[in-house]
XYZ file of C-alpha atoms in Angstrom:
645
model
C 26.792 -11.756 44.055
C 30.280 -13.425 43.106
C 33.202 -11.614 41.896
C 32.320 -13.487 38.668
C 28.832 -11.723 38.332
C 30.273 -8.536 39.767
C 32.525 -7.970 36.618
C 29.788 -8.889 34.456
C 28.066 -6.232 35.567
C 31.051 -3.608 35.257
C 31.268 -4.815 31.610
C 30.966 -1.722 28.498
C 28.493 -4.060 26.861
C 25.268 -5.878 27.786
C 24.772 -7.861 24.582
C 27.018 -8.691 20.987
C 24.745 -9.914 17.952
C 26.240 -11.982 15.158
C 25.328 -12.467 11.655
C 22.880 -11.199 9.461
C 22.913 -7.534 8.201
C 20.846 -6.407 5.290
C 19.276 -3.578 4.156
C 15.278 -4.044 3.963
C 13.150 -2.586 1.134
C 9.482 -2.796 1.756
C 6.634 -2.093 -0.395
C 5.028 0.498 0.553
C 1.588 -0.641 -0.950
C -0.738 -2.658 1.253
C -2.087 -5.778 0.179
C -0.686 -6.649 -3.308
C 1.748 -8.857 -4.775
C 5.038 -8.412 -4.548
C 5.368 -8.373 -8.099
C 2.852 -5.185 -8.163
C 4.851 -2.823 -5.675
C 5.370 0.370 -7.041
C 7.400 2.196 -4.198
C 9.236 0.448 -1.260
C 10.542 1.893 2.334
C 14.292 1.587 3.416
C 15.782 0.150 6.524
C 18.170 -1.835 8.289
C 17.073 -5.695 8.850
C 18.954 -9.252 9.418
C 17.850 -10.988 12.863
C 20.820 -9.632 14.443
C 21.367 -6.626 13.025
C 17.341 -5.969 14.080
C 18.262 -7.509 17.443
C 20.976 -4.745 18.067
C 18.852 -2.007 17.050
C 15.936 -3.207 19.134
C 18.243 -3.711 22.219
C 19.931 -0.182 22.004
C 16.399 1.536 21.665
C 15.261 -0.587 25.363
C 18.216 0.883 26.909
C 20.897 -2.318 26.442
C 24.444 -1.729 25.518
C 24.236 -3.199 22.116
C 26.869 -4.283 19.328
C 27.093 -6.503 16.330
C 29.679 -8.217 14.401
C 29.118 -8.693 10.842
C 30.088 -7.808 7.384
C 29.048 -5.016 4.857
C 29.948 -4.125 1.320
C 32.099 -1.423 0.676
C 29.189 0.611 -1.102
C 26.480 2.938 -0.263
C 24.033 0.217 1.449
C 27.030 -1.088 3.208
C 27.541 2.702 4.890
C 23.432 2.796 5.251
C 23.920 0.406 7.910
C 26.894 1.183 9.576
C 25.736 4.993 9.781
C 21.967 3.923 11.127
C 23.464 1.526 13.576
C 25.079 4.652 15.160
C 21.971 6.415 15.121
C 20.554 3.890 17.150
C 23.472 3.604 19.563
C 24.662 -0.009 18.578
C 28.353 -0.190 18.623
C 29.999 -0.543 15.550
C 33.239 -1.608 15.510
C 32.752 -5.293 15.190
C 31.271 -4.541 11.957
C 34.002 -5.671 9.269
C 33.447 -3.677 5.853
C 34.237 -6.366 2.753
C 35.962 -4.967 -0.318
C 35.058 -7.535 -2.618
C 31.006 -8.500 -1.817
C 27.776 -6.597 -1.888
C 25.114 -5.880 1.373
C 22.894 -8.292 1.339
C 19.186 -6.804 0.374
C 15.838 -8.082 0.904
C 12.656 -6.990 -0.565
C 9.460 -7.542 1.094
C 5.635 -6.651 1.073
C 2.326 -7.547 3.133
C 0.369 -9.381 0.631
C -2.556 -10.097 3.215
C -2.646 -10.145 6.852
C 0.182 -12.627 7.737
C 1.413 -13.388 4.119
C 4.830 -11.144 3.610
C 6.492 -12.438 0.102
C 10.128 -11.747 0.384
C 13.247 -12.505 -2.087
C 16.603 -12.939 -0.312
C 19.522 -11.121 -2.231
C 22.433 -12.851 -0.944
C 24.400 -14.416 -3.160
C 27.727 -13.882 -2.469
C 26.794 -11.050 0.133
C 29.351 -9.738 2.546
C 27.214 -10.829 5.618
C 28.114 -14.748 4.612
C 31.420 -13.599 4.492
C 31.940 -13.386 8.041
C 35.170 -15.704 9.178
C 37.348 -16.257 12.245
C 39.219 -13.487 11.553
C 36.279 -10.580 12.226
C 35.730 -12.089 15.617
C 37.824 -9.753 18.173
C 38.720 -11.338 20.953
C 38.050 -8.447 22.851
C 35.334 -7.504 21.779
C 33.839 -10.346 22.867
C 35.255 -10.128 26.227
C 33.604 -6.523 26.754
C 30.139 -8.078 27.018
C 27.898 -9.938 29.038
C 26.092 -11.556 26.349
C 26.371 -12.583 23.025
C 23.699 -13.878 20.454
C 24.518 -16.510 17.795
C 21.830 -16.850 15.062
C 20.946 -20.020 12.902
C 21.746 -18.506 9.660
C 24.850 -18.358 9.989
C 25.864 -21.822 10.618
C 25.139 -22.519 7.159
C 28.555 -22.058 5.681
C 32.182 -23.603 6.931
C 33.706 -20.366 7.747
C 31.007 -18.293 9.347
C 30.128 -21.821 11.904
C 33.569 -21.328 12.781
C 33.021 -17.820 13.262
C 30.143 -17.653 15.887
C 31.773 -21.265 17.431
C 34.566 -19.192 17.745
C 32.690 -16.390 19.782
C 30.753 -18.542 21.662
C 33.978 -20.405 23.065
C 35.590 -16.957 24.220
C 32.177 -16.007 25.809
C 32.151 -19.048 27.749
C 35.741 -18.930 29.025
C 35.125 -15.028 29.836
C 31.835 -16.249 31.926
C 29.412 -14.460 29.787
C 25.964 -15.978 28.732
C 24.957 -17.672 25.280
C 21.694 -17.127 23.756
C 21.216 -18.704 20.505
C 18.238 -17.427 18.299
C 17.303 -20.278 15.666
C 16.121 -18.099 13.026
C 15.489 -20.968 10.360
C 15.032 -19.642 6.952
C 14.938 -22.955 4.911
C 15.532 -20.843 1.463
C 19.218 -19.335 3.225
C 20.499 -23.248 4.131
C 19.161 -23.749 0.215
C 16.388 -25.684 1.025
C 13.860 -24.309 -0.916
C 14.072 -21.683 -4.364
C 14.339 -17.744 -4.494
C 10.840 -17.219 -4.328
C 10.549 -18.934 -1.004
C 11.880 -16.481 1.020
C 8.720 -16.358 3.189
C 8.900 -20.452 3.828
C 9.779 -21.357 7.810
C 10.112 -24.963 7.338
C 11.974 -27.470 5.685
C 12.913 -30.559 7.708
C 16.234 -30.936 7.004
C 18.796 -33.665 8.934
C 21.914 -31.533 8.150
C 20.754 -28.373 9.482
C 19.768 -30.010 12.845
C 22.582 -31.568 13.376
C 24.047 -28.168 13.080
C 22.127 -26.698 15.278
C 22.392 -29.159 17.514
C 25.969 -29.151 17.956
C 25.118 -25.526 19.216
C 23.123 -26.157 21.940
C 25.460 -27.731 24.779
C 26.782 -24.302 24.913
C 23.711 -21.842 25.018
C 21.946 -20.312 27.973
C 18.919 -19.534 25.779
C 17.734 -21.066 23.463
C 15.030 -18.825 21.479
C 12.549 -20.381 19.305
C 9.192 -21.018 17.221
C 7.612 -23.926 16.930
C 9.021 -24.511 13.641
C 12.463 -23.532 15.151
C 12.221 -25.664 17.862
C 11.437 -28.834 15.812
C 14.053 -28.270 13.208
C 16.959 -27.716 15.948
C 16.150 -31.200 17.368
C 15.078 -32.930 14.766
C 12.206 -34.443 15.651
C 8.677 -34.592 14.110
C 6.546 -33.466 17.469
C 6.810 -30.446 19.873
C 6.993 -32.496 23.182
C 9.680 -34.615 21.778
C 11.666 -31.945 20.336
C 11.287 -29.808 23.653
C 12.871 -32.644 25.659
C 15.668 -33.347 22.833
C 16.769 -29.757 23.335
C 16.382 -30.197 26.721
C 18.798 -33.256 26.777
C 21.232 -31.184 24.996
C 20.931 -28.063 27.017
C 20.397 -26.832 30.676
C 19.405 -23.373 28.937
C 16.239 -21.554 29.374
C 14.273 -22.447 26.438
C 12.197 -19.487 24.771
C 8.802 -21.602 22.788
C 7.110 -18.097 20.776
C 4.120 -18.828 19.733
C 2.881 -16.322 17.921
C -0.266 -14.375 18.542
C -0.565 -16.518 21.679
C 2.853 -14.759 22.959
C 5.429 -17.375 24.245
C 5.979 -20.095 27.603
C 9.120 -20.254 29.134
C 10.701 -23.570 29.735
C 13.318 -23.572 32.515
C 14.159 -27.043 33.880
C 12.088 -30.465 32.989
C 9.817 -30.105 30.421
C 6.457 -31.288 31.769
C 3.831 -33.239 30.079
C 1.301 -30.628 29.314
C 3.135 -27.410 27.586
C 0.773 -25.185 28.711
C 2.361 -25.504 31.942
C 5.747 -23.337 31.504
C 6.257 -19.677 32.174
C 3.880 -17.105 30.389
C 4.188 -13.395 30.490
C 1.044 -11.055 29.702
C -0.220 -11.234 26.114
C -1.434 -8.046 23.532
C -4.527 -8.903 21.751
C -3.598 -6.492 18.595
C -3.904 -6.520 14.758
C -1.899 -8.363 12.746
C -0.337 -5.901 10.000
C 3.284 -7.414 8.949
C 4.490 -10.687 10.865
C 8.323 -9.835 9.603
C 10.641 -8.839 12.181
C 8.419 -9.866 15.057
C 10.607 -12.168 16.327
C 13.363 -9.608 16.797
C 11.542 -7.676 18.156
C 10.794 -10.136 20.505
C 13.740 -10.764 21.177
C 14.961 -7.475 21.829
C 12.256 -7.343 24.937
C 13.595 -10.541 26.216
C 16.848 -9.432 26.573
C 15.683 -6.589 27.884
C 14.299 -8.523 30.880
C 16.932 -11.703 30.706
C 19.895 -9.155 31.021
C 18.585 -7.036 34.046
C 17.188 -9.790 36.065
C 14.087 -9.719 35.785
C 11.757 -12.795 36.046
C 11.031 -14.910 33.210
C 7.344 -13.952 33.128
C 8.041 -10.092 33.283
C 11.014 -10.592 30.173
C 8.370 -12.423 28.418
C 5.431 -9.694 28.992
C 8.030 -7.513 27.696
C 8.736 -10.062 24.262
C 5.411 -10.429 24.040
C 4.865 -6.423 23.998
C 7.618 -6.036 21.648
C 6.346 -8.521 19.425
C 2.644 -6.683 19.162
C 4.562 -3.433 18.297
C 6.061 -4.759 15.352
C 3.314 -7.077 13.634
C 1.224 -3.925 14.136
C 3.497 -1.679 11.697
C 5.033 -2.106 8.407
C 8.881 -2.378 8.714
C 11.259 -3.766 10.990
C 13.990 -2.115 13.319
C 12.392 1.012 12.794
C 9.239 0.176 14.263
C 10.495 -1.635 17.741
C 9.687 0.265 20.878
C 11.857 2.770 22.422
C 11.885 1.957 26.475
C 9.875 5.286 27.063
C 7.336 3.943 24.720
C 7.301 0.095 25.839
C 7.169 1.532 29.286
C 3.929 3.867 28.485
C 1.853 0.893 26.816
C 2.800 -1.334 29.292
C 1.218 1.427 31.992
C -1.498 2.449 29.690
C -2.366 -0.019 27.186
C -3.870 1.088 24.057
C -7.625 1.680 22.832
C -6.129 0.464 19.316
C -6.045 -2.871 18.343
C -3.930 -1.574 15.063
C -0.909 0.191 17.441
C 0.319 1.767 14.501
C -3.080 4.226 14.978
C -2.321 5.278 18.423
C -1.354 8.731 18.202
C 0.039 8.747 21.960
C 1.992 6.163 20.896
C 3.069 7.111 18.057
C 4.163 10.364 19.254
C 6.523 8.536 21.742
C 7.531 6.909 18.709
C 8.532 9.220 17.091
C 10.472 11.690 19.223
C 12.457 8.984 21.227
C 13.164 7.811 17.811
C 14.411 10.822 16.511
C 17.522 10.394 13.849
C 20.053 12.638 15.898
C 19.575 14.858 19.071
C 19.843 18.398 18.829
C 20.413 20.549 21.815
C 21.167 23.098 20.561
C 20.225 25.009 16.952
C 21.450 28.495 15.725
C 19.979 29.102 12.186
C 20.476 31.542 9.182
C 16.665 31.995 7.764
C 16.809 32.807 4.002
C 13.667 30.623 3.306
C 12.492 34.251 2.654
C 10.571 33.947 -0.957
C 8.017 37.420 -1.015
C 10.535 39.494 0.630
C 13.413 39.179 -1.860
C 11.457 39.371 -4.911
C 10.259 42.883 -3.364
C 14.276 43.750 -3.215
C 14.112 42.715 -7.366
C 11.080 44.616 -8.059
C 9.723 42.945 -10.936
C 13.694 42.805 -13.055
C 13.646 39.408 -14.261
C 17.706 39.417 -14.255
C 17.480 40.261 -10.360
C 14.870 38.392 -9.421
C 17.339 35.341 -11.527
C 20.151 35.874 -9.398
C 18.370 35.432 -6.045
C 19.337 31.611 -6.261
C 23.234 32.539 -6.229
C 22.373 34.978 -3.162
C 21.046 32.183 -1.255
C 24.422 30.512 -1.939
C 26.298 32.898 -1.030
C 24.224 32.731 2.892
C 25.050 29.132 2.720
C 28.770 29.931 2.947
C 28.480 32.447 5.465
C 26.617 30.475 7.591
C 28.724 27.506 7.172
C 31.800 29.880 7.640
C 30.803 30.246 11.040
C 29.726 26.763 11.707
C 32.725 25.286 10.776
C 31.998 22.202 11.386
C 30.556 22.033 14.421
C 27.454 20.623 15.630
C 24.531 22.898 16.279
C 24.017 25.159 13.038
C 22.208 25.523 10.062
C 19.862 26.667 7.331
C 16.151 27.584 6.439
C 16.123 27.469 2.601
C 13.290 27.302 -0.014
C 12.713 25.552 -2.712
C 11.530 27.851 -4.922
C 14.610 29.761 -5.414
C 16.457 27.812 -2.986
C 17.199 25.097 -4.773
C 21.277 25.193 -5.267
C 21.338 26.392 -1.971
C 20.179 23.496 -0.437
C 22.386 21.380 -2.054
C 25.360 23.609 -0.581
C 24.124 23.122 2.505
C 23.320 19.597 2.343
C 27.262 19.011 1.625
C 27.865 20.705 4.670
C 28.796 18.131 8.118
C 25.832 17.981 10.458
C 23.536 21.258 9.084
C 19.944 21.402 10.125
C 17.944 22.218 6.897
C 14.248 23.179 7.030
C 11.934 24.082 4.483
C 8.751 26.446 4.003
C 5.282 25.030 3.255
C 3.300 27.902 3.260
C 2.124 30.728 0.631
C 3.604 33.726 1.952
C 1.708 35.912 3.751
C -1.366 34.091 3.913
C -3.783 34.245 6.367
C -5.569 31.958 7.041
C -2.615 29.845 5.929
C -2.729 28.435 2.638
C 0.610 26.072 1.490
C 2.473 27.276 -1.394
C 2.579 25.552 -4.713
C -0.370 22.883 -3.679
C -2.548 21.832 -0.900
C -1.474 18.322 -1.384
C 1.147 17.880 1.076
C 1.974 14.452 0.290
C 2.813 14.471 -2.717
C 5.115 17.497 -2.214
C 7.304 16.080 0.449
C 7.725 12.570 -0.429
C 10.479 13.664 -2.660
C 12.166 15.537 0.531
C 15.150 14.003 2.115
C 15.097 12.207 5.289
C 16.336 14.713 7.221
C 14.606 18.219 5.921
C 12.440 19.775 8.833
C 9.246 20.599 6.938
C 8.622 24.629 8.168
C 4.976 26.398 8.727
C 4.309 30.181 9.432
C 1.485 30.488 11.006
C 0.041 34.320 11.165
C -2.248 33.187 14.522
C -3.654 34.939 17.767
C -5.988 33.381 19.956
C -8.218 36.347 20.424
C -8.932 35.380 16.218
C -12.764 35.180 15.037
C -13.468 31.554 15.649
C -13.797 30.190 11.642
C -10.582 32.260 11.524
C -8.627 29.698 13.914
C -10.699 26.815 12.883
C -9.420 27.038 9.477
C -5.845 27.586 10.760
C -5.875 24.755 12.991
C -6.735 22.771 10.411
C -3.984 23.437 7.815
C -1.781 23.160 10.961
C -2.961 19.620 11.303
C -2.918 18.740 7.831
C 0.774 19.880 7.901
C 1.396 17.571 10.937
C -0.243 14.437 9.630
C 1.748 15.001 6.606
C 5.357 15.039 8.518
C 4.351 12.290 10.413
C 2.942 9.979 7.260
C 6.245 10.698 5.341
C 8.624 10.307 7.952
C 9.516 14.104 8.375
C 9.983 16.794 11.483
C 7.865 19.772 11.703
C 8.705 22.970 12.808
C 6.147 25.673 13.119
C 6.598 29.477 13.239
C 4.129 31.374 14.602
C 3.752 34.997 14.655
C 1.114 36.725 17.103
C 2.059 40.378 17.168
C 1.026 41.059 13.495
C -2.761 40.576 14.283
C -3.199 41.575 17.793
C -1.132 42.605 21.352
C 0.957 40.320 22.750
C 0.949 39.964 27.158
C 2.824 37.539 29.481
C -0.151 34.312 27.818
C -0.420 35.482 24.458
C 1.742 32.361 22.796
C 1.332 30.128 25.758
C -2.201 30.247 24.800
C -1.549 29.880 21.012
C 0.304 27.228 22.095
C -2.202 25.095 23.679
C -4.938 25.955 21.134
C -2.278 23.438 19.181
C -2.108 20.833 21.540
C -5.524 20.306 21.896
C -5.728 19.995 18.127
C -3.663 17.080 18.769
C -0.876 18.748 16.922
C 2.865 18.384 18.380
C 5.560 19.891 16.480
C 8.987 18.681 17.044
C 10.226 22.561 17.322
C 8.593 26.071 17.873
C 9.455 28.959 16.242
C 8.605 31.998 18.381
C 9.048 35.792 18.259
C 11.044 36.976 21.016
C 8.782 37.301 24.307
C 9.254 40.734 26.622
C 9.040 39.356 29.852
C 10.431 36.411 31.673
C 6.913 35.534 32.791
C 5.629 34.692 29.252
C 8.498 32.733 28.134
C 7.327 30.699 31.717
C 4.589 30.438 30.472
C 5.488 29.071 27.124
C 7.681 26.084 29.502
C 5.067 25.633 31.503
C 2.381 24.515 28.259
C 5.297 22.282 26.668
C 6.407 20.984 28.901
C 2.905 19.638 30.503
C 1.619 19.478 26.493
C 4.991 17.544 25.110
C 7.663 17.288 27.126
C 9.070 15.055 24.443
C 9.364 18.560 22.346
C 12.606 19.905 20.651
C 12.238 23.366 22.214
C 11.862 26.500 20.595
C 13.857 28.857 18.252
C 13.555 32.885 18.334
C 12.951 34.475 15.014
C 14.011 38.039 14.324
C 11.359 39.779 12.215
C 14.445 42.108 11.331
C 15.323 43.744 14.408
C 18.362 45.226 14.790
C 21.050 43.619 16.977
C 20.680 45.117 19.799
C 16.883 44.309 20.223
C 17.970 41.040 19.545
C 20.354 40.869 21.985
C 17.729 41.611 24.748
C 15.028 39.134 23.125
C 18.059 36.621 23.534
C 18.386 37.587 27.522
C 15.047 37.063 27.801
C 14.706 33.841 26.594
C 17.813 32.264 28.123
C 15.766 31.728 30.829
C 13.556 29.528 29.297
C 14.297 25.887 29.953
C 12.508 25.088 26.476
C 14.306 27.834 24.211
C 17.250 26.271 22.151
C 18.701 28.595 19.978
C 17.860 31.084 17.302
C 16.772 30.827 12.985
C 16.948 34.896 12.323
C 17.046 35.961 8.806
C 16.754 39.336 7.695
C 18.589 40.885 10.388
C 21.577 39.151 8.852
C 20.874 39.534 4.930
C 18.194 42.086 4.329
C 21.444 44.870 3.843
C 23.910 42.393 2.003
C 20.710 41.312 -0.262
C 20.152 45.114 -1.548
C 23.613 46.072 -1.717
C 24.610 42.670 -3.887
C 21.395 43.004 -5.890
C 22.310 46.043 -6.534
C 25.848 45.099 -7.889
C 27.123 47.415 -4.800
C 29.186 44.564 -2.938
C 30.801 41.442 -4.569
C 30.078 38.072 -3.682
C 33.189 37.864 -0.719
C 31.899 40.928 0.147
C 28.320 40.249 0.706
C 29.467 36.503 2.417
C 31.875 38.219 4.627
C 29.248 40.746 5.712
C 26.842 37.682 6.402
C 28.985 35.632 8.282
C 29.872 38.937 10.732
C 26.233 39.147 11.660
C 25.393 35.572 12.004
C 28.435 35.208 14.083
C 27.813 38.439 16.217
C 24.517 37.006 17.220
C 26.230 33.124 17.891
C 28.611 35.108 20.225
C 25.785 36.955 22.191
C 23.797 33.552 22.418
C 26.875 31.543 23.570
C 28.165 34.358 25.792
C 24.416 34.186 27.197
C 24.156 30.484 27.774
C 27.308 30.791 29.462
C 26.323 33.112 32.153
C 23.436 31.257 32.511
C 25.236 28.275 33.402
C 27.548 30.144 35.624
C-alpha cells in the first residue's frame, strides 16, 4: 500500500455527497393519481442527500454539502441527517430561499408521478463559497451529481470540489442523475420523465468525466452524458473521455460493470448477483444503489461483490414506498444477503422488517429512567366521583412533568408515561422538554383479557401520534392462563404490534404476572416467549421486579436468543415503597437486558392525595415528586456504578 493510500485510509470520512436536498412527501395511497392523494409520508430525498443517508446506514463515514432554507423543512433535514449519522457541517443553511420539496405517489407498478418544487430553492443555491476546502480534504471520496451542473454557480461549485479531491488524491464518482424537467427540458408535470436528448447538457456532463473514477449510470444516463443515440457508442464515448469504472444499471436486470475496453457484446462486463423481487416504487432505487456500491467500491471489494451489494440495495427500495428511509441498514443487507427472502414483496418480510426497524431506530437509548403517571383508573379513585377533582387531575399531571424534568435537567436518559385522556397538557410539557422519552397507554384499564381504551381500532387512534411517542400495553398475563384466556391476549398483543409497526411507532409492553398467579425463577421468561412465538417483538419490556437473579437470567437468556435487537427492559413499581424498590433494583442490575426504571405511584400516589386534597401547593407537591424520582435515579446510578466497578 503507498503512503498515498495509507492516509486515505486514516481519513475521518469515507465519502462527501453534493447537491440535491429535499424533503419528500409521498402519497400514502397506493395506486391512484397523484391528483387523488389524500395523505402523504415525510422524508428526506435528493440523490445525494439519499446517497448520504444510505451510506451512513451500510456503515460508511458519510457527509453532504448542500443548502437548506432557514425554515422548518430546512431543520427536518439537517436534524434527520444526524439521526442517520451523516455529517452535517457542509450543509450551508440559506436565509433567503426555501427547501426544495417534492411530492410523489405510485400510480401503478413502475409509474411514480412527481412535481419538483424548486424554484428558487436553496439546494440550487449552492456556490463556491459552501465548498470547504477542508472538508473536502477529510475524505476519501466525493460524489458529484448531474443536477447540479445545471446552473453557473453550482458547476463551479462541485468543479470546484472535484479539483481539491483530485489534488488531495481522493477518488471521483460522478452519479448522472438526469432529470430532464430540473435542466428545463420538459414542464412541471414531467417530473417523472428520464429523457430528453439534449446537446447542452452533454456537453456538460461531458466536461465532467476526464476527472471521475466512477462514472454511475442508466441507460438513459449513459446516453445523455455522451451524447450519442446508441448504448455501444455512448459506452465507448465515455470511455474515450474517462479511464473510470463505468457503473451501466439496468434496472430489474441489476447492473454490468465496465472497467477497461468496452467489448462488443455488453453482456460481457462485470455482473454481481441479481434479486428477483416486486416492483412497488422505482423512486430512489438508484440511490439506493448507489449507496451499496460504495459500500463495496470504498472497502475494496471486487466489482462483482459491490455490485451484488447495488443490486441488493436496489431490490430493497423498489420493494417499499419511500426513499432514504427504506435503504438497508448493514445488519439487514448482511441478513438477506445470508438468508434471502421467501417474499418477493420485501416490504412483507417480517424478519426483515424487524431488522429494519430496530437498526433504524430514530435515536439510541441506553439507558431510560421514567416517571409513570399514565395512571387513568387510579386517580379518578383519589377524586371519588367530585367532578372539580377529578378536573384538576390534568394540572397534577403537569405538575409530575416538572418534577421529573427537574431532575432530568437536561440530560439524556429520562422521561414520561402520560395519557391522553387526562394527560393531554402534560404531554405537551413534556414534549418541550430536550430529549424526554414519552409513551402512551393503549389499553382499558384493568382489563383482562385486554381490551384498548377508547376503540379497538388502533389505526386510526395513533396516526395522529407524534413520531416519537412509544405506544404502551399492560398486559394482565400468566402462562399457566386457561388457553382461550391467552389466545385472546396474544391476539390484542399482536394487533397492538402490527399497529406500531404500520404507523411508524415503538411499542412498549408492560406485563404483570403476579396479579393472576405465583411468580418462580421462569414465570416471565416464559410469558416472554409465549410473545415471541406470536411473532410479536416489542422494542421495550416492562417488567415487575423479579426476586431472584436466576429469573432475571432467565428473562436475558429468552431476549436475547428471541430479539437480541430488543431495547431491554424497564422495572415498574406497583407502589412499593423505596426500600423494596431498592432491592428489586439490585436484583435486576444484573441483568444484561434491564435498562432502567418507569415507576409511578411510588413517586405520586402521596403528593396526588395530599394536592387533591388542597393539603400541599403546587411547589409543594413538585418538590415532593422530584425528591422521590430522584431518590430512586440515585439508587439506580449508585447501582450501575458498582456494577461496573
Amino acid at each position: 500500500m503507498t503512503n498515498a493510500h495509507q492516509r486515505q485510509e486514516t481519513l475521518p470520512l469515507d465519502v462527501i455527497t453534493i447537491g440535491r436536498a429535499s424533503v419528500d412527501l409521498y402519497g400514502q395511497q397506493i395506486g391512484t393519481r397523484l391528483e387523488d392523494v389524500g395523505s402523504f409520508a415525510k422524508s428526506v430525498g435528493g440523490c445525494p442527500t439519499n446517497i448520504a443517508v444510505g451510506t451512513a446506514r451500510l456503515g460508511l463515514k458519510s457527509a453532504l454539502i448542500t443548502r437548506v432554507g432557514n425554515e422548518q423543512m430546512g431543520r427536518f433535514i439537517r436534524e434527520q441527517l444526524v439521526r442517520e449519522g451523516v455529517e452535517t457541517r457542509g450543509i450551508a443553511t440559506d436565509p433567503e430561499r426555501l427547501t426544495a420539496l417534492v411530492l410523489l405517489s405510485v400510480e401503478a407498478e413502475g409509474v411514480s408521478p412527481m412535481i419538483f418544487y424548486r424554484t428558487d430553492c436553496a439546494d440550487m443555491a449552492l456556490d463556491e463559497s459552501d465548498i470547504d476546502e477542508d472538508l473536502i480534504r477529510s475524505a476519501r471520496a466525493v460524489v458529484v451529481t448531474g443536477t447540479h451542473f445545471s446552473r453557473a454557480h453550482s458547476e463551479a461549485a462541485q468543479k470546484k470540489a472535484i479539483r481539491i479531491a483530485k489534488s488531495n488524491g481522493a477518488l471521483v464518482a460522478f452519479d448522472i442523475d438526469y432529470r430532464p424537467n430540473l435542466w428545463g427540458l420538459a414542464g412541471h408535470e414531467a417530473g417523472f420523465s428520464r429523457y430528453v436528448a439534449s446537446e447542452v447538457v452533454s456537453q456538460k456532463y461531458q466536461s465532467v468525466l476526464p476527472d471521475c473514477d466512477l462514472i454511475v449510470g442508466t441507460e438513459e444516463e449513459v446516453l445523455i452524458a455522451s451524447g450519442e443515440a446508441d448504448l455501444l457508442s455512448a459506452l465507448r464515448t465515455i470511455r474515450s473521455l474517462s479511464s473510470g469504472t463505468i457503473v451501466l444499471k439496468r434496472g430489474p436486470m441489476g447492473c454490468i460493470v465496465y472497467d477497461g475496453p468496452i467489448p462488443d457484446d455488453l453482456e460481457q462486463g462485470i455482473v454481481g448477483k441479481g434479486f428477483p423481487i416486486e416492483v412497488y416504487n422505482v423512486l430512489g432505487a438508484g440511490d439506493a444503489f448507489m449507496s451499496g456500491w460504495l459500500r463495496g467500491w470504498l472497502r475494496g471489494e471486487k466489482h462483482a461483490t459491490s455490485a451484488t451489494w447495488a443490486n441488493a440495495c436496489g431490490a430493497f427500495a423498489v420493494s417499499r414506498l419511500l426513499c432514504a428511509p427504506e435503504y438497508p441498514s448493514w445488519p439487514e443487507l448482511t441478513y438477506f444477503l445470508e438468508h434471502g427472502s421467501k417474499e418477493r414483496a420485501l416490504r412483507k418480510d417480517a424478519a426483515l422488517n424487524h431488522i429494519h426497524w430496530a437498526t433504524n431506530r430514530r435515536r439510541e437509548i441506553p439507558s431510560l429512567m421514567a416517571l409513570a403517571i399514565d395512571h387513568r383508573s387510579q386517580l379518578e379513585e383519589l377524586a371519588n366521583g367530585d367532578a372539580q377533582l377529578l378536573a384538576r387531575i390534568p394540572d397534577f399531571k403537569v405538575l409530575a412533568v416538572k418534577a421529573a424534568a427537574s431532575v432530568a435537567d437536561g440530560r439524556p436518559g429520562f422521561g414520561m408515561l402520560l395519557d391522553d385522556k387526562h394527560g393531554r397538557d402534560a404531554l405537551f410539557a413534556a414534549g418541550a422538554q430536550p430529549d424526554f422519552w414519552i409513551g402512551k397507554p393503549i389499553e382499558l384499564p384493568g382489563s383482562r383479557p385486554l381490551q384498548f381504551e377508547f376503540s379497538q381500532d388502533l389505526g386510526s387512534r395513533l396516526v395522529d401520534w407524534p413520531v416519537d411517542h412509544c405506544i404502551k400495553v399492560l398486559c394482565f398475563y400468566h402462562p399457566d392462563d386457561p388457553v382461550e384466556l391467552k389466545r385472546m391476549q396474544v391476539e390484542k398483543l399482536s394487533t397492538a404490534y402490527e399497529a406500531a409497526r404500520k404507523v411508524g411507532r415503538e411499542l412498549l409492553i408492560e406485563i404483570i404476572a403476579s396479579r393472576h398467579g405465583e411468580l418462580d425463577d421462569g414465570t416471565v421468561a416464559r410469558v416472554l416467549g409465549d410473545l415471541y412465538d406470536a411473532g410479536v417483538k416489542p422494542d421495550w419490556w416492562k417488567l415487575e421486579p423479579q426476586a431472584s437473579r436466576a429469573a432475571w437470567a432467565a428473562i436475558d437468556a429468552v431476549i436475547e436468543a428471541r430479539d437480541p435487537l430488543c431495547r431491554g427492559v424497564v422495572l415498574l413499581g406497583l407502589e412499593a415503597p423505596q426500600e423494596v424498590l431498592e432491592a428489586g433494583f439490585a436484583a435486576a442490575r444484573t441483568a444484561r437486558s434491564v435498562k432502567g426504571f418507569a415507576v409511578g405511584r411510588t413517586i405520586f400516589a402521596e403528593s396526588a392525595k395530599a394536592w387533591l386534597a388542597g393539603r400541599i401547593s403546587d411547589e409543594q407537591a413538585i418538590a415532593e415528586m422530584a425528591r422521590k424520582f430522584g431518590a430512586l435515579v440515585e439508587i439506580w446510578e449508585r447501582l450501575g456504578e458498582s456494577r461496573a466497578a
